[in-house]
Amino acid sequence: MAQNPRTSETDTTPTAAPNSGLSRRSYVRSLAAAATAVTTLGAAGTAAAQDDYEVIEAENQAITIGDGETWENKLIDMTTGQDITITAEGSNWTIRNVGFKGENTSGTGSATFGVMDTGGSSTIENVYLGDGSDERNGSSSGHGQTAFWVNPDHAGHIDFRNVNIQGFADNAIYGSAPGNGAGGTVHIDRCYAANCYVSHFRLATEGSKVTNSSVYVDNQDYVGRGIWAWSPGTVEVENCQIEMNGHNTAIDAGANGQGTTVVVSDTDYDEQAGIAEHAGSNVRLEGDSGTNPEAFIPSGTPTSPEEAAAGSNE
């Protein structure tokens, strides 16, 4: 994928524009037995048994997850060249054990996941989006495909755990919109993001944080910010490795003329990429923080689509 040269200080909203009327074909694959093909027309397939996962071919469909639902053990086949969007709304829902196989070449510029919790606590865990997206953008905003977008109406809490995102043309986890909305919180823990554009982890609200996670950028794919903190803050960064190899900015605070506060503890960041403080922002370094980062994929975070879908790394 070509490196995306565009920059933006604007909090644009990726649009998810799926054709919800399209059917999808799926089949369940057992790790212990031969695959058995089935066809389903619903938005979500049947629950998979242990060591099983459902394979869903991307056909521009929309899947919606609601109150208290669990959507798990899915392998999304992106080699179709088409898109898929997953929307989670309501409260106390769970997304886990989901792997995306193949680069997203749909060119739609959508957000693969659009998520919010209306007042409870929801979870996204053990997800692999490491095959990335191309740089095309059919949307009127953004720079291309976003992995996760948190809706500004998010008022509850969302935990991201053991998520692997690489090579996306727009933000990896775009979690700053609630800062200008309902004020919900986001906690990114034991996650890995690499070579995405705009930013890798983007947060805004008091109580939102990145912990035990890594960001890696080299000269492959896209070179976005490491962590981007928006108003109002305070955003916390703890026990993270932000290895930028001199690209862009490691920790960027503030945007659109509004400042914020970032508290960084026990974290190593790339000194050459450095820290940027805009509009009166303050990045406060605490604990054993330094400038010798060594990014790594945290233990328990999937390294392949199949591993994620099967939950075999748990």
PDB file of C-alpha atoms in Angstrom:
ATOM      1  CA  MET A   1       0.000   0.000   0.000  1.00  0.00           C
ATOM      2  CA  ALA A   2       1.224   3.482  -0.805  1.00  0.00           C
ATOM      3  CA  GLN A   3       1.902   5.856   2.040  1.00  0.00           C
ATOM      4  CA  ASN A   4      -0.903   8.385   2.460  1.00  0.00           C
ATOM      5  CA  PRO A   5       0.573  11.929   2.444  1.00  0.00           C
ATOM      6  CA  ARG A   6      -2.528  13.767   3.641  1.00  0.00           C
ATOM      7  CA  THR A   7      -2.796  15.435   7.030  1.00  0.00           C
ATOM      8  CA  SER A   8      -5.816  16.738   8.902  1.00  0.00           C
ATOM      9  CA  GLU A   9      -6.603  18.593  12.112  1.00  0.00           C
ATOM     10  CA  THR A  10     -10.337  18.155  11.561  1.00  0.00           C
ATOM     11  CA  ASP A  11     -12.424  15.730  13.592  1.00  0.00           C
ATOM     12  CA  THR A  12     -14.221  14.306  10.594  1.00  0.00           C
ATOM     13  CA  THR A  13     -16.765  11.538  11.004  1.00  0.00           C
ATOM     14  CA  PRO A  14     -16.274   8.423   8.870  1.00  0.00           C
ATOM     15  CA  THR A  15     -19.493   7.359   7.251  1.00  0.00           C
ATOM     16  CA  ALA A  16     -20.667   3.776   7.171  1.00  0.00           C
ATOM     17  CA  ALA A  17     -22.631   3.392   3.963  1.00  0.00           C
ATOM     18  CA  PRO A  18     -23.410  -0.298   3.585  1.00  0.00           C
ATOM     19  CA  ASN A  19     -26.091  -1.879   1.443  1.00  0.00           C
ATOM     20  CA  SER A  20     -28.055  -3.392   4.291  1.00  0.00           C
ATOM     21  CA  GLY A  21     -30.443  -5.155   1.952  1.00  0.00           C
ATOM     22  CA  LEU A  22     -27.781  -7.448   0.559  1.00  0.00           C
ATOM     23  CA  SER A  23     -27.700 -11.021   1.778  1.00  0.00           C
ATOM     24  CA  ARG A  24     -24.518 -12.663   2.950  1.00  0.00           C
ATOM     25  CA  ARG A  25     -23.132 -16.122   2.575  1.00  0.00           C
ATOM     26  CA  SER A  26     -21.456 -17.734   5.503  1.00  0.00           C
ATOM     27  CA  TYR A  27     -20.242 -21.085   6.570  1.00  0.00           C
ATOM     28  CA  VAL A  28     -19.012 -22.618   9.778  1.00  0.00           C
ATOM     29  CA  ARG A  29     -15.525 -24.052   9.899  1.00  0.00           C
ATOM     30  CA  SER A  30     -14.470 -26.449  12.626  1.00  0.00           C
ATOM     31  CA  LEU A  31     -10.828 -26.593  13.593  1.00  0.00           C
ATOM     32  CA  ALA A  32     -11.281 -30.246  14.437  1.00  0.00           C
ATOM     33  CA  ALA A  33     -13.290 -31.345  11.397  1.00  0.00           C
ATOM     34  CA  ALA A  34     -13.817 -30.550   7.735  1.00  0.00           C
ATOM     35  CA  ALA A  35     -15.644 -27.349   6.828  1.00  0.00           C
ATOM     36  CA  THR A  36     -19.402 -27.526   6.300  1.00  0.00           C
ATOM     37  CA  ALA A  37     -21.013 -24.890   4.087  1.00  0.00           C
ATOM     38  CA  VAL A  38     -24.238 -23.181   5.105  1.00  0.00           C
ATOM     39  CA  THR A  39     -26.097 -20.095   3.901  1.00  0.00           C
ATOM     40  CA  THR A  40     -27.584 -17.488   6.226  1.00  0.00           C
ATOM     41  CA  LEU A  41     -29.561 -14.336   5.520  1.00  0.00           C
ATOM     42  CA  GLY A  42     -29.567 -12.813   9.001  1.00  0.00           C
ATOM     43  CA  ALA A  43     -27.259 -10.064  10.174  1.00  0.00           C
ATOM     44  CA  ALA A  44     -25.430 -12.359  12.564  1.00  0.00           C
ATOM     45  CA  GLY A  45     -24.841 -16.088  12.421  1.00  0.00           C
ATOM     46  CA  THR A  46     -25.500 -18.750  14.995  1.00  0.00           C
ATOM     47  CA  ALA A  47     -23.224 -18.996  17.985  1.00  0.00           C
ATOM     48  CA  ALA A  48     -20.169 -21.105  17.340  1.00  0.00           C
ATOM     49  CA  ALA A  49     -19.208 -24.005  19.525  1.00  0.00           C
ATOM     50  CA  GLN A  50     -15.812 -24.148  21.170  1.00  0.00           C
ATOM     51  CA  ASP A  51     -13.027 -24.355  18.558  1.00  0.00           C
ATOM     52  CA  ASP A  52     -15.485 -23.382  15.799  1.00  0.00           C
ATOM     53  CA  TYR A  53     -15.919 -20.107  13.964  1.00  0.00           C
ATOM     54  CA  GLU A  54     -18.233 -18.781  11.323  1.00  0.00           C
ATOM     55  CA  VAL A  55     -16.779 -17.473   8.074  1.00  0.00           C
ATOM     56  CA  ILE A  56     -18.595 -14.474   6.613  1.00  0.00           C
ATOM     57  CA  GLU A  57     -17.821 -13.238   3.118  1.00  0.00           C
ATOM     58  CA  ALA A  58     -17.797  -9.442   2.866  1.00  0.00           C
ATOM     59  CA  GLU A  59     -20.623  -8.485   0.483  1.00  0.00           C
ATOM     60  CA  ASN A  60     -21.323  -4.858   1.477  1.00  0.00           C
ATOM     61  CA  GLN A  61     -23.630  -5.996   4.269  1.00  0.00           C
ATOM     62  CA  ALA A  62     -24.381  -4.285   7.572  1.00  0.00           C
ATOM     63  CA  ILE A  63     -24.450  -6.156  10.863  1.00  0.00           C
ATOM     64  CA  THR A  64     -25.996  -4.621  13.974  1.00  0.00           C
ATOM     65  CA  ILE A  65     -25.316  -5.679  17.559  1.00  0.00           C
ATOM     66  CA  GLY A  66     -27.745  -4.509  20.231  1.00  0.00           C
ATOM     67  CA  ASP A  67     -28.361  -4.439  23.983  1.00  0.00           C
ATOM     68  CA  GLY A  68     -26.718  -7.304  25.837  1.00  0.00           C
ATOM     69  CA  GLU A  69     -25.788  -9.206  22.660  1.00  0.00           C
ATOM     70  CA  THR A  70     -22.538 -11.103  22.123  1.00  0.00           C
ATOM     71  CA  TRP A  71     -21.076 -11.328  18.609  1.00  0.00           C
ATOM     72  CA  GLU A  72     -18.204 -13.798  18.590  1.00  0.00           C
ATOM     73  CA  ASN A  73     -16.121 -16.373  16.721  1.00  0.00           C
ATOM     74  CA  LYS A  74     -16.279 -14.817  13.240  1.00  0.00           C
ATOM     75  CA  LEU A  75     -13.766 -14.922  10.402  1.00  0.00           C
ATOM     76  CA  ILE A  76     -14.522 -12.130   7.921  1.00  0.00           C
ATOM     77  CA  ASP A  77     -13.313 -12.882   4.393  1.00  0.00           C
ATOM     78  CA  MET A  78     -12.232  -9.560   2.864  1.00  0.00           C
ATOM     79  CA  THR A  79     -10.740 -11.160  -0.255  1.00  0.00           C
ATOM     80  CA  THR A  80     -14.092 -10.548  -1.985  1.00  0.00           C
ATOM     81  CA  GLY A  81     -13.005  -6.936  -2.560  1.00  0.00           C
ATOM     82  CA  GLN A  82     -16.198  -5.698  -0.932  1.00  0.00           C
ATOM     83  CA  ASP A  83     -16.955  -4.065   2.399  1.00  0.00           C
ATOM     84  CA  ILE A  84     -18.686  -5.022   5.633  1.00  0.00           C
ATOM     85  CA  THR A  85     -19.733  -2.723   8.483  1.00  0.00           C
ATOM     86  CA  ILE A  86     -20.538  -3.731  12.048  1.00  0.00           C
ATOM     87  CA  THR A  87     -22.511  -1.357  14.260  1.00  0.00           C
ATOM     88  CA  ALA A  88     -22.801  -1.886  18.017  1.00  0.00           C
ATOM     89  CA  GLU A  89     -25.348   0.197  19.899  1.00  0.00           C
ATOM     90  CA  GLY A  90     -27.358   0.062  23.091  1.00  0.00           C
ATOM     91  CA  SER A  91     -25.446  -1.119  26.153  1.00  0.00           C
ATOM     92  CA  ASN A  92     -23.616  -4.076  27.686  1.00  0.00           C
ATOM     93  CA  TRP A  93     -22.807  -5.763  24.375  1.00  0.00           C
ATOM     94  CA  THR A  94     -19.687  -7.824  23.590  1.00  0.00           C
ATOM     95  CA  ILE A  95     -17.613  -8.290  20.423  1.00  0.00           C
ATOM     96  CA  ARG A  96     -14.925 -10.952  20.721  1.00  0.00           C
ATOM     97  CA  ASN A  97     -12.912 -13.485  18.750  1.00  0.00           C
ATOM     98  CA  VAL A  98     -13.210 -11.804  15.345  1.00  0.00           C
ATOM     99  CA  GLY A  99     -10.583 -11.941  12.588  1.00  0.00           C
ATOM    100  CA  PHE A 100     -10.524 -10.146   9.226  1.00  0.00           C
ATOM    101  CA  LYS A 101      -8.700 -12.057   6.498  1.00  0.00           C
ATOM    102  CA  GLY A 102      -7.334 -10.007   3.614  1.00  0.00           C
ATOM    103  CA  GLU A 103      -6.873  -6.319   2.911  1.00  0.00           C
ATOM    104  CA  ASN A 104      -9.990  -4.155   2.684  1.00  0.00           C
ATOM    105  CA  THR A 105      -9.905  -3.015  -0.955  1.00  0.00           C
ATOM    106  CA  SER A 106     -13.547  -1.898  -1.145  1.00  0.00           C
ATOM    107  CA  GLY A 107     -12.570   1.780  -1.347  1.00  0.00           C
ATOM    108  CA  THR A 108     -15.708   2.817   0.546  1.00  0.00           C
ATOM    109  CA  GLY A 109     -13.927   4.845   3.228  1.00  0.00           C
ATOM    110  CA  SER A 110     -16.294   3.526   5.883  1.00  0.00           C
ATOM    111  CA  ALA A 111     -15.631   2.596   9.493  1.00  0.00           C
ATOM    112  CA  THR A 112     -15.427  -1.190   9.775  1.00  0.00           C
ATOM    113  CA  PHE A 113     -16.803  -0.929  13.320  1.00  0.00           C
ATOM    114  CA  GLY A 114     -19.033   1.908  14.516  1.00  0.00           C
ATOM    115  CA  VAL A 115     -19.601   1.528  18.257  1.00  0.00           C
ATOM    116  CA  MET A 116     -21.273   3.203  21.218  1.00  0.00           C
ATOM    117  CA  ASP A 117     -22.660   2.309  24.630  1.00  0.00           C
ATOM    118  CA  THR A 118     -25.617   4.343  25.842  1.00  0.00           C
ATOM    119  CA  GLY A 119     -24.830   4.112  29.553  1.00  0.00           C
ATOM    120  CA  GLY A 120     -23.520   0.698  30.492  1.00  0.00           C
ATOM    121  CA  SER A 121     -20.200  -1.039  29.871  1.00  0.00           C
ATOM    122  CA  SER A 122     -19.355  -2.926  26.673  1.00  0.00           C
ATOM    123  CA  THR A 123     -16.338  -4.943  25.549  1.00  0.00           C
ATOM    124  CA  ILE A 124     -14.337  -5.477  22.354  1.00  0.00           C
ATOM    125  CA  GLU A 125     -11.692  -8.163  22.748  1.00  0.00           C
ATOM    126  CA  ASN A 126      -9.494 -10.514  20.765  1.00  0.00           C
ATOM    127  CA  VAL A 127      -9.938  -8.904  17.342  1.00  0.00           C
ATOM    128  CA  TYR A 128      -7.502  -9.074  14.404  1.00  0.00           C
ATOM    129  CA  LEU A 129      -7.513  -6.318  11.759  1.00  0.00           C
ATOM    130  CA  GLY A 130      -3.876  -6.727  10.807  1.00  0.00           C
ATOM    131  CA  ASP A 131      -4.297  -7.046   7.027  1.00  0.00           C
ATOM    132  CA  GLY A 132      -5.182  -3.360   6.654  1.00  0.00           C
ATOM    133  CA  SER A 133      -6.841  -1.399   3.869  1.00  0.00           C
ATOM    134  CA  ASP A 134      -5.889   0.344   0.653  1.00  0.00           C
ATOM    135  CA  GLU A 135      -5.862   4.152   0.436  1.00  0.00           C
ATOM    136  CA  ARG A 136      -8.974   4.680  -1.686  1.00  0.00           C
ATOM    137  CA  ASN A 137     -11.834   6.663  -0.169  1.00  0.00           C
ATOM    138  CA  GLY A 138     -15.389   6.689  -1.478  1.00  0.00           C
ATOM    139  CA  SER A 139     -16.574   8.661   1.552  1.00  0.00           C
ATOM    140  CA  SER A 140     -17.008  12.431   1.610  1.00  0.00           C
ATOM    141  CA  SER A 141     -14.849  12.644   4.741  1.00  0.00           C
ATOM    142  CA  GLY A 142     -11.760  11.046   6.201  1.00  0.00           C
ATOM    143  CA  HIS A 143      -8.842   9.499   4.356  1.00  0.00           C
ATOM    144  CA  GLY A 144     -10.008   5.954   3.771  1.00  0.00           C
ATOM    145  CA  GLN A 145     -10.957   2.991   5.892  1.00  0.00           C
ATOM    146  CA  THR A 146     -11.181   3.410   9.679  1.00  0.00           C
ATOM    147  CA  ALA A 147     -10.927   0.295  11.845  1.00  0.00           C
ATOM    148  CA  PHE A 148     -12.984   1.422  14.885  1.00  0.00           C
ATOM    149  CA  TRP A 149     -15.026   4.607  15.177  1.00  0.00           C
ATOM    150  CA  VAL A 150     -16.655   5.537  18.497  1.00  0.00           C
ATOM    151  CA  ASN A 151     -19.903   7.432  17.933  1.00  0.00           C
ATOM    152  CA  PRO A 152     -20.160  10.897  19.582  1.00  0.00           C
ATOM    153  CA  ASP A 153     -23.378   9.667  21.270  1.00  0.00           C
ATOM    154  CA  HIS A 154     -21.315   7.166  23.275  1.00  0.00           C
ATOM    155  CA  ALA A 155     -22.234   7.846  26.922  1.00  0.00           C
ATOM    156  CA  GLY A 156     -21.116   4.661  28.705  1.00  0.00           C
ATOM    157  CA  HIS A 157     -17.799   2.812  28.748  1.00  0.00           C
ATOM    158  CA  ILE A 158     -16.051   0.588  26.178  1.00  0.00           C
ATOM    159  CA  ASP A 159     -13.081  -1.672  26.907  1.00  0.00           C
ATOM    160  CA  PHE A 160     -10.802  -2.606  23.999  1.00  0.00           C
ATOM    161  CA  ARG A 161      -8.634  -5.596  24.923  1.00  0.00           C
ATOM    162  CA  ASN A 162      -6.149  -7.560  22.808  1.00  0.00           C
ATOM    163  CA  VAL A 163      -6.938  -5.880  19.499  1.00  0.00           C
ATOM    164  CA  ASN A 164      -4.412  -5.932  16.614  1.00  0.00           C
ATOM    165  CA  ILE A 165      -4.830  -3.224  13.929  1.00  0.00           C
ATOM    166  CA  GLN A 166      -2.329  -2.608  11.146  1.00  0.00           C
ATOM    167  CA  GLY A 167      -2.163  -0.717   7.865  1.00  0.00           C
ATOM    168  CA  PHE A 168      -5.444   1.232   7.933  1.00  0.00           C
ATOM    169  CA  ALA A 169      -5.705   4.384   5.815  1.00  0.00           C
ATOM    170  CA  ASP A 170      -7.569   6.267   8.539  1.00  0.00           C
ATOM    171  CA  ASN A 171      -7.498   6.017  12.341  1.00  0.00           C
ATOM    172  CA  ALA A 172      -7.043   2.632  14.014  1.00  0.00           C
ATOM    173  CA  ILE A 173      -9.192   3.407  17.081  1.00  0.00           C
ATOM    174  CA  TYR A 174     -10.979   6.729  16.575  1.00  0.00           C
ATOM    175  CA  GLY A 175     -12.310   7.309  20.081  1.00  0.00           C
ATOM    176  CA  SER A 176     -12.238  11.113  20.370  1.00  0.00           C
ATOM    177  CA  ALA A 177     -15.725  11.990  19.068  1.00  0.00           C
ATOM    178  CA  PRO A 178     -17.466  11.577  22.478  1.00  0.00           C
ATOM    179  CA  GLY A 179     -15.341  14.507  23.680  1.00  0.00           C
ATOM    180  CA  ASN A 180     -17.654  16.755  21.674  1.00  0.00           C
ATOM    181  CA  GLY A 181     -20.670  14.588  22.408  1.00  0.00           C
ATOM    182  CA  ALA A 182     -22.041  12.446  25.214  1.00  0.00           C
ATOM    183  CA  GLY A 183     -18.721  12.120  27.050  1.00  0.00           C
ATOM    184  CA  GLY A 184     -18.404   8.327  27.227  1.00  0.00           C
ATOM    185  CA  THR A 185     -15.079   6.729  28.136  1.00  0.00           C
ATOM    186  CA  VAL A 186     -12.780   4.341  26.269  1.00  0.00           C
ATOM    187  CA  HIS A 187     -10.061   2.108  27.731  1.00  0.00           C
ATOM    188  CA  ILE A 188      -7.552   0.581  25.290  1.00  0.00           C
ATOM    189  CA  ASP A 189      -5.605  -2.205  27.003  1.00  0.00           C
ATOM    190  CA  ARG A 190      -3.081  -4.754  25.698  1.00  0.00           C
ATOM    191  CA  CYS A 191      -3.637  -3.630  22.114  1.00  0.00           C
ATOM    192  CA  TYR A 192      -1.269  -3.219  19.161  1.00  0.00           C
ATOM    193  CA  ALA A 193      -1.557  -0.737  16.293  1.00  0.00           C
ATOM    194  CA  ALA A 194       0.938  -0.240  13.475  1.00  0.00           C
ATOM    195  CA  ASN A 195       1.349   1.812  10.301  1.00  0.00           C
ATOM    196  CA  CYS A 196      -2.067   3.475  10.256  1.00  0.00           C
ATOM    197  CA  TYR A 197      -2.737   7.001   9.027  1.00  0.00           C
ATOM    198  CA  VAL A 198      -4.035  10.023  10.971  1.00  0.00           C
ATOM    199  CA  SER A 199      -3.575   8.322  14.353  1.00  0.00           C
ATOM    200  CA  HIS A 200      -3.386   4.961  16.032  1.00  0.00           C
ATOM    201  CA  PHE A 201      -5.115   5.586  19.362  1.00  0.00           C
ATOM    202  CA  ARG A 202      -7.279   8.725  19.516  1.00  0.00           C
ATOM    203  CA  LEU A 203      -9.105   9.676  22.740  1.00  0.00           C
ATOM    204  CA  ALA A 204     -10.641  12.731  24.378  1.00  0.00           C
ATOM    205  CA  THR A 205     -12.704  12.271  27.528  1.00  0.00           C
ATOM    206  CA  GLU A 206     -11.855  12.300  31.221  1.00  0.00           C
ATOM    207  CA  GLY A 207     -11.335   8.682  32.283  1.00  0.00           C
ATOM    208  CA  SER A 208     -10.248   7.474  28.833  1.00  0.00           C
ATOM    209  CA  LYS A 209      -6.863   5.773  28.746  1.00  0.00           C
ATOM    210  CA  VAL A 210      -4.351   3.629  26.858  1.00  0.00           C
ATOM    211  CA  THR A 211      -2.545   1.019  28.958  1.00  0.00           C
ATOM    212  CA  ASN A 212      -0.124  -1.863  28.331  1.00  0.00           C
ATOM    213  CA  SER A 213      -0.249  -1.254  24.578  1.00  0.00           C
ATOM    214  CA  SER A 214       2.147  -0.597  21.687  1.00  0.00           C
ATOM    215  CA  VAL A 215       2.235   1.599  18.596  1.00  0.00           C
ATOM    216  CA  TYR A 216       4.706   0.901  15.798  1.00  0.00           C
ATOM    217  CA  VAL A 217       5.416   2.984  12.689  1.00  0.00           C
ATOM    218  CA  ASP A 218       8.105   2.417  10.074  1.00  0.00           C
ATOM    219  CA  ASN A 219       8.329   3.267   6.375  1.00  0.00           C
ATOM    220  CA  GLN A 220       5.648   0.762   5.397  1.00  0.00           C
ATOM    221  CA  ASP A 221       2.008   1.649   4.682  1.00  0.00           C
ATOM    222  CA  TYR A 222       0.856   4.792   6.549  1.00  0.00           C
ATOM    223  CA  VAL A 223       2.546   7.056   9.098  1.00  0.00           C
ATOM    224  CA  GLY A 224      -0.024   8.543  11.456  1.00  0.00           C
ATOM    225  CA  ARG A 225       0.374   9.922  14.968  1.00  0.00           C
ATOM    226  CA  GLY A 226       1.034   7.497  17.784  1.00  0.00           C
ATOM    227  CA  ILE A 227      -1.498   8.717  20.353  1.00  0.00           C
ATOM    228  CA  TRP A 228      -3.684  11.757  19.667  1.00  0.00           C
ATOM    229  CA  ALA A 229      -5.486  13.342  22.624  1.00  0.00           C
ATOM    230  CA  TRP A 230      -8.360  15.744  22.058  1.00  0.00           C
ATOM    231  CA  SER A 231     -10.263  18.113  24.315  1.00  0.00           C
ATOM    232  CA  PRO A 232     -11.467  18.033  27.029  1.00  0.00           C
ATOM    233  CA  GLY A 233      -9.236  15.327  28.609  1.00  0.00           C
ATOM    234  CA  THR A 234      -7.588  14.287  30.831  1.00  0.00           C
ATOM    235  CA  VAL A 235      -6.329  11.293  28.795  1.00  0.00           C
ATOM    236  CA  GLU A 236      -4.035   8.778  30.509  1.00  0.00           C
ATOM    237  CA  VAL A 237      -1.227   6.767  28.889  1.00  0.00           C
ATOM    238  CA  GLU A 238       0.372   4.094  31.062  1.00  0.00           C
ATOM    239  CA  ASN A 239       2.953   1.361  30.439  1.00  0.00           C
ATOM    240  CA  CYS A 240       2.996   1.794  26.654  1.00  0.00           C
ATOM    241  CA  GLN A 241       5.634   1.571  23.919  1.00  0.00           C
ATOM    242  CA  ILE A 242       5.333   4.162  21.136  1.00  0.00           C
ATOM    243  CA  GLU A 243       7.966   3.359  18.499  1.00  0.00           C
ATOM    244  CA  MET A 244       7.650   5.821  15.604  1.00  0.00           C
ATOM    245  CA  ASN A 245      11.100   5.584  13.961  1.00  0.00           C
ATOM    246  CA  GLY A 246      11.114   9.361  13.588  1.00  0.00           C
ATOM    247  CA  HIS A 247       7.768   9.574  11.785  1.00  0.00           C
ATOM    248  CA  ASN A 248       4.968  12.019  12.587  1.00  0.00           C
ATOM    249  CA  THR A 249       4.373  12.665  16.336  1.00  0.00           C
ATOM    250  CA  ALA A 250       4.507  10.124  19.147  1.00  0.00           C
ATOM    251  CA  ILE A 251       2.078  11.893  21.513  1.00  0.00           C
ATOM    252  CA  ASP A 252       0.001  14.733  20.052  1.00  0.00           C
ATOM    253  CA  ALA A 253      -2.139  16.793  22.444  1.00  0.00           C
ATOM    254  CA  GLY A 254      -4.889  19.166  21.332  1.00  0.00           C
ATOM    255  CA  ALA A 255      -6.562  19.985  18.008  1.00  0.00           C
ATOM    256  CA  ASN A 256      -8.851  22.525  16.352  1.00  0.00           C
ATOM    257  CA  GLY A 257      -7.771  25.277  18.744  1.00  0.00           C
ATOM    258  CA  GLN A 258      -8.762  23.328  21.864  1.00  0.00           C
ATOM    259  CA  GLY A 259      -6.243  22.092  24.393  1.00  0.00           C
ATOM    260  CA  THR A 260      -6.210  19.014  26.584  1.00  0.00           C
ATOM    261  CA  THR A 261      -4.137  17.277  29.239  1.00  0.00           C
ATOM    262  CA  VAL A 262      -2.310  13.969  28.863  1.00  0.00           C
ATOM    263  CA  VAL A 263      -0.738  12.153  31.806  1.00  0.00           C
ATOM    264  CA  VAL A 264       1.969   9.730  30.643  1.00  0.00           C
ATOM    265  CA  SER A 265       3.466   7.211  33.066  1.00  0.00           C
ATOM    266  CA  ASP A 266       5.914   4.317  32.711  1.00  0.00           C
ATOM    267  CA  THR A 267       5.890   4.768  28.933  1.00  0.00           C
ATOM    268  CA  ASP A 268       8.644   4.933  26.320  1.00  0.00           C
ATOM    269  CA  TYR A 269       8.141   7.106  23.246  1.00  0.00           C
ATOM    270  CA  ASP A 270      10.189   7.999  20.172  1.00  0.00           C
ATOM    271  CA  GLU A 271      12.182  11.138  21.017  1.00  0.00           C
ATOM    272  CA  GLN A 272      12.630  12.166  17.372  1.00  0.00           C
ATOM    273  CA  ALA A 273       8.889  11.993  16.683  1.00  0.00           C
ATOM    274  CA  GLY A 274       8.447  13.628  20.055  1.00  0.00           C
ATOM    275  CA  ILE A 275       5.570  15.278  21.870  1.00  0.00           C
ATOM    276  CA  ALA A 276       3.406  18.111  20.503  1.00  0.00           C
ATOM    277  CA  GLU A 277       1.269  20.394  22.675  1.00  0.00           C
ATOM    278  CA  HIS A 278      -1.328  22.544  20.879  1.00  0.00           C
ATOM    279  CA  ALA A 279      -3.635  25.309  22.119  1.00  0.00           C
ATOM    280  CA  GLY A 280      -2.288  25.287  25.671  1.00  0.00           C
ATOM    281  CA  SER A 281      -2.258  21.503  26.023  1.00  0.00           C
ATOM    282  CA  ASN A 282      -0.079  19.865  28.643  1.00  0.00           C
ATOM    283  CA  VAL A 283       1.614  16.470  28.375  1.00  0.00           C
ATOM    284  CA  ARG A 284       2.832  15.487  31.831  1.00  0.00           C
ATOM    285  CA  LEU A 285       5.473  12.755  32.117  1.00  0.00           C
ATOM    286  CA  GLU A 286       5.421  10.704  35.301  1.00  0.00           C
ATOM    287  CA  GLY A 287       6.969   7.544  36.680  1.00  0.00           C
ATOM    288  CA  ASP A 288       9.592   5.661  34.708  1.00  0.00           C
ATOM    289  CA  SER A 289       8.931   7.242  31.305  1.00  0.00           C
ATOM    290  CA  GLY A 290      11.693   7.445  28.719  1.00  0.00           C
ATOM    291  CA  THR A 291      12.694   7.600  25.058  1.00  0.00           C
ATOM    292  CA  ASN A 292      13.785   4.056  24.255  1.00  0.00           C
ATOM    293  CA  PRO A 293      10.606   2.408  22.937  1.00  0.00           C
ATOM    294  CA  GLU A 294      10.434  -1.221  21.848  1.00  0.00           C
ATOM    295  CA  ALA A 295       6.971  -1.908  20.491  1.00  0.00           C
ATOM    296  CA  PHE A 296       5.656  -5.460  20.708  1.00  0.00           C
ATOM    297  CA  ILE A 297       2.393  -7.335  20.322  1.00  0.00           C
ATOM    298  CA  PRO A 298       1.076  -7.856  23.869  1.00  0.00           C
ATOM    299  CA  SER A 299       0.601 -11.395  25.124  1.00  0.00           C
ATOM    300  CA  GLY A 300      -2.862 -12.698  24.294  1.00  0.00           C
ATOM    301  CA  THR A 301      -3.309 -10.394  21.295  1.00  0.00           C
ATOM    302  CA  PRO A 302      -4.018 -12.366  18.084  1.00  0.00           C
ATOM    303  CA  THR A 303      -1.471 -12.402  15.263  1.00  0.00           C
ATOM    304  CA  SER A 304      -3.662 -13.961  12.566  1.00  0.00           C
ATOM    305  CA  PRO A 305      -7.341 -13.882  11.538  1.00  0.00           C
ATOM    306  CA  GLU A 306      -7.819 -17.565  12.293  1.00  0.00           C
ATOM    307  CA  GLU A 307      -6.259 -17.298  15.735  1.00  0.00           C
ATOM    308  CA  ALA A 308      -8.616 -14.454  16.591  1.00  0.00           C
ATOM    309  CA  ALA A 309     -11.743 -16.159  15.243  1.00  0.00           C
ATOM    310  CA  ALA A 310     -11.048 -19.388  17.093  1.00  0.00           C
ATOM    311  CA  GLY A 311     -10.128 -17.637  20.321  1.00  0.00           C
ATOM    312  CA  SER A 312      -7.136 -19.968  20.440  1.00  0.00           C
ATOM    313  CA  ASN A 313      -4.833 -17.332  21.949  1.00  0.00           C
ATOM    314  CA  GLU A 314      -6.990 -16.785  25.034  1.00  0.00           C
TER     315      GLU A 314
END
